Coordinates of C-alpha atoms in Angstrom, one line a residue:
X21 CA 75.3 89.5 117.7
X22 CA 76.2 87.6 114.5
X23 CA 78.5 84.7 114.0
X24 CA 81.1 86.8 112.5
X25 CA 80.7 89.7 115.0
X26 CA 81.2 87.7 117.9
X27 CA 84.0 85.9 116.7
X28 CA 86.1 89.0 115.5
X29 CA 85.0 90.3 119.1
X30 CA 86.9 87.2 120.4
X31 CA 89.6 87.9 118.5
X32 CA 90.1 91.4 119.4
X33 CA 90.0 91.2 123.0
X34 CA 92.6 88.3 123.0
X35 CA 94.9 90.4 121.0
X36 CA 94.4 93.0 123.1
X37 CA 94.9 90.5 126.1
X38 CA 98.0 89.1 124.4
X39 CA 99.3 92.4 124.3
X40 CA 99.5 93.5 127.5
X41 CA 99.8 90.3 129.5
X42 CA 102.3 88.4 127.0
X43 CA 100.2 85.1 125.6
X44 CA 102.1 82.9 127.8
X45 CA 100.4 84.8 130.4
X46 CA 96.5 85.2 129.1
X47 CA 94.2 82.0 129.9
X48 CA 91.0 81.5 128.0
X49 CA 89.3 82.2 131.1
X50 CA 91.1 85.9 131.2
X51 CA 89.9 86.0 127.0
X52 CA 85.9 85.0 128.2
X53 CA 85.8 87.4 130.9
X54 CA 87.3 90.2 129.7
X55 CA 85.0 89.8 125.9
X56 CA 81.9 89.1 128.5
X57 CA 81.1 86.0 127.1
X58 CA 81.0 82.8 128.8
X59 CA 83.6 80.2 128.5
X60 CA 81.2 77.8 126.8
X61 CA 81.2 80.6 124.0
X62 CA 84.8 80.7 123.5
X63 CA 85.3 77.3 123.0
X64 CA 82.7 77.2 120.5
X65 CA 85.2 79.3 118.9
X66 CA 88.2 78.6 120.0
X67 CA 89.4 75.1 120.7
X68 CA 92.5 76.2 122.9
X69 CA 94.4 79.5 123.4
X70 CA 96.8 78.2 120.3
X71 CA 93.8 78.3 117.8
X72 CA 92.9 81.7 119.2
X73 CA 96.3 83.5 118.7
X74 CA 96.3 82.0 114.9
X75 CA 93.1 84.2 114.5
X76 CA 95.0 87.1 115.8
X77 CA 98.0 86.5 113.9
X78 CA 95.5 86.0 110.8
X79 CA 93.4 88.9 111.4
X80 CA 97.0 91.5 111.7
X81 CA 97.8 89.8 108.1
X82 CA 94.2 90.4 106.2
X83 CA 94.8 93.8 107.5
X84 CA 98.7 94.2 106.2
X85 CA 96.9 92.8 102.9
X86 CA 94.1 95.1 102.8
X87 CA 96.9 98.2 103.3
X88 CA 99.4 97.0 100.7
X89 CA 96.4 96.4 98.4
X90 CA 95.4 100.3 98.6
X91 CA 99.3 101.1 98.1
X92 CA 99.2 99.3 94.8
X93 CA 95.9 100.4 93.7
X94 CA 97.4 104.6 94.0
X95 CA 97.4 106.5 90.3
X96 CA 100.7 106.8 90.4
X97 CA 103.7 105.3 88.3
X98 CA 105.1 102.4 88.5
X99 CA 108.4 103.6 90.2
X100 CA 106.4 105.4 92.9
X101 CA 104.5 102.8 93.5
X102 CA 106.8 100.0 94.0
X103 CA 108.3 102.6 96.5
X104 CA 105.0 103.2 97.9
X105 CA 104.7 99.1 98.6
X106 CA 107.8 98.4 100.0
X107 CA 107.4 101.4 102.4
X108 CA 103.7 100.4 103.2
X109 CA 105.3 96.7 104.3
X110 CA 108.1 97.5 106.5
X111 CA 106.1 100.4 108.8
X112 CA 102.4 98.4 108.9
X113 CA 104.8 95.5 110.1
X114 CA 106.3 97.9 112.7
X115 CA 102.9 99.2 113.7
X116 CA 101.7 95.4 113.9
X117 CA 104.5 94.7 116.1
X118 CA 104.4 97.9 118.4
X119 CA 100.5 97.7 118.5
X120 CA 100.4 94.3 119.7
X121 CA 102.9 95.6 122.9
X122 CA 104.4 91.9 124.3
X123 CA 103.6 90.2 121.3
X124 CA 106.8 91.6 120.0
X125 CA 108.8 88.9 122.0
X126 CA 106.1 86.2 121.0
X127 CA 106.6 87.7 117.0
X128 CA 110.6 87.0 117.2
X129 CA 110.3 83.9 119.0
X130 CA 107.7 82.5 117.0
X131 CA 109.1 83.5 113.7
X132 CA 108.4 79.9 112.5
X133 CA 105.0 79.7 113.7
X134 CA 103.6 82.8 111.8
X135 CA 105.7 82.1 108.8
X136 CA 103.7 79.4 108.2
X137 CA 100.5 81.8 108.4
X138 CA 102.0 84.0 106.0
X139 CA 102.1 82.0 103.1
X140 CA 99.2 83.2 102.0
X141 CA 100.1 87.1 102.7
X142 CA 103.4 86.5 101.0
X143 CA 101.6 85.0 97.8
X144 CA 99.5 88.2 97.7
X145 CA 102.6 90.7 97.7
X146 CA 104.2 88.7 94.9
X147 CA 101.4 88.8 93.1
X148 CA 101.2 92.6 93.6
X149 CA 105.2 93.1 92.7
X150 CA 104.5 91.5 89.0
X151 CA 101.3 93.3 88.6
X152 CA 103.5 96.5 89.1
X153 CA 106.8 95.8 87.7
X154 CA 105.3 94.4 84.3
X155 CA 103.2 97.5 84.3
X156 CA 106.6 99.2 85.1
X157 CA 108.5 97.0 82.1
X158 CA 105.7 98.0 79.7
X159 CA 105.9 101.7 79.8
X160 CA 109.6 101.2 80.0
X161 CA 110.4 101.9 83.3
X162 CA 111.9 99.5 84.6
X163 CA 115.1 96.9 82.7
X164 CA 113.8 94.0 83.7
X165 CA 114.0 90.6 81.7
X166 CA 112.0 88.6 84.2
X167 CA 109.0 89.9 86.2
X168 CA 108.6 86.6 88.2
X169 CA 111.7 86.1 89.5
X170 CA 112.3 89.9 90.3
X171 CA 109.1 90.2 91.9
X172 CA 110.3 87.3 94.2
X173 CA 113.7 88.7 95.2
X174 CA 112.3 91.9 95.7
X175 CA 109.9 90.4 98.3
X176 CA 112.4 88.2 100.0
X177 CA 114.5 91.4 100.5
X178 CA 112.2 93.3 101.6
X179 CA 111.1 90.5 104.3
X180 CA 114.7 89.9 105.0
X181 CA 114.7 93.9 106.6
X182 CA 111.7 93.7 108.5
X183 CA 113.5 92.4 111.9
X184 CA 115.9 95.0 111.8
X185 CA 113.6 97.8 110.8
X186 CA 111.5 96.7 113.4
X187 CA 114.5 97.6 115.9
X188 CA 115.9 99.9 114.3
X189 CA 119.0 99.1 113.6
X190 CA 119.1 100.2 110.0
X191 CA 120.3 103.8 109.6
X192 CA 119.6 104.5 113.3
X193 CA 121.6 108.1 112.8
X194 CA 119.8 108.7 109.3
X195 CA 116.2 110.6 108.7
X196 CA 113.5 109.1 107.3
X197 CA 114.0 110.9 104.3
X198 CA 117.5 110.0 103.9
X199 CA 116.6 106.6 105.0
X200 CA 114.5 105.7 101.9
X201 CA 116.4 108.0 99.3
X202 CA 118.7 105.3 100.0
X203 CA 116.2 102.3 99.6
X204 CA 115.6 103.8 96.0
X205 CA 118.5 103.9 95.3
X206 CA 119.1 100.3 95.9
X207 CA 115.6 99.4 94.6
X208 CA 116.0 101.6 91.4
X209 CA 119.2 100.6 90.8
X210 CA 118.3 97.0 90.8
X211 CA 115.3 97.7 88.4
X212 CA 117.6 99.4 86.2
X213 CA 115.3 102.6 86.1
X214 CA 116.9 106.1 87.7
X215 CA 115.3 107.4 90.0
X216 CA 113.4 110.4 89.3
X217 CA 113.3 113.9 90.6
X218 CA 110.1 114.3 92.7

């Protein structure tokens, strides 16, 4: 098995470790056996459980990146696909959180923690809202006078929702549908486009 293959093997067997027993709860002797390697393996690795639930944390956020990348990359307008990104966030966030069971608690607890490992997953979004609003200011769009600045807003409010998406709690009697007609609304609205009929 290659460096890379055994490591990512590591990793996937503590996340899946983390999730069901909590990582307060899983020991690197619980990650070893259950990945059948020895101990002396994992700490070749991994220099303590900490290190190890970076990787996992790390490993959820390259594949967040690699989802919102495809969502920008659709032949579609600009509109759609700013739509398309924001939606893309807030449910591979939920399905990070649901998928990883008892790391939920960890993921509100830690907020701090994995904010700091976000930076570079953050920089990446940004970078895809100006690609996609200039695009959308250049075909006129979107009323925009500064991509830089909007593109920033739009991802803090978009990472200001996650929580409470996560839970729920935002138009818990609402449909999806109706749900996110109302997102464009608010998201169209403040890109001074209308939104159009699909």
């Amino acid at each position: 098995m290659t460096v890379l293959k055994t490591r990512a093997k590591l990793v996937d067997v503590a996340r899946q470790l983390f999730a069901k027993k909590g990582v307060e709860d899983t020991t690197m002797n619980d990650i070893a056996q259950a990945s059948k390697k020895g101990r002396r393996t994992l700490y070749t690795y991994f220099k303590s459980k900490e290190q190890i639930y970076m990787a996992v944390v790390e490993s959820e956020l390259e594949m967040l990146s690699d989802q919102l990348e495809k969502a920008a990359g659709k032949p579609v307008s600009p509109d759609k696909k700013i739509m398309e990104l924001i939606m893309t966030h807030l449910n591979a966030i939920k399905m990070v959180v649901y998928r990883n069971g008892t790391l939920r608690a960890d993921f509100f607890r830690d907020i701090w923690r994995v904010e700091a490992m976000r930076k570079e997953f953050d920089r990446k979004e940004v970078t895809l809202f100006r690609r996609i609003l200039q695009e959308g200011k250049e075909q006129g769009l979107f009323d925009i006078d500064n991509v830089e600045i909007t593109a920033d807003i739009l991802h803090y409010c978009i990472k200001g929702i996650e929580v409470p998406y996560i839970r729920g709690q935002i138009g818990e009697e609402l449909d999806d549908e109706t749900g996110w007609r109302y997102v464009s609304k608010i998201v169209f609205g403040a890109l001074g486009c209308k939104e159009k009929e699909k």
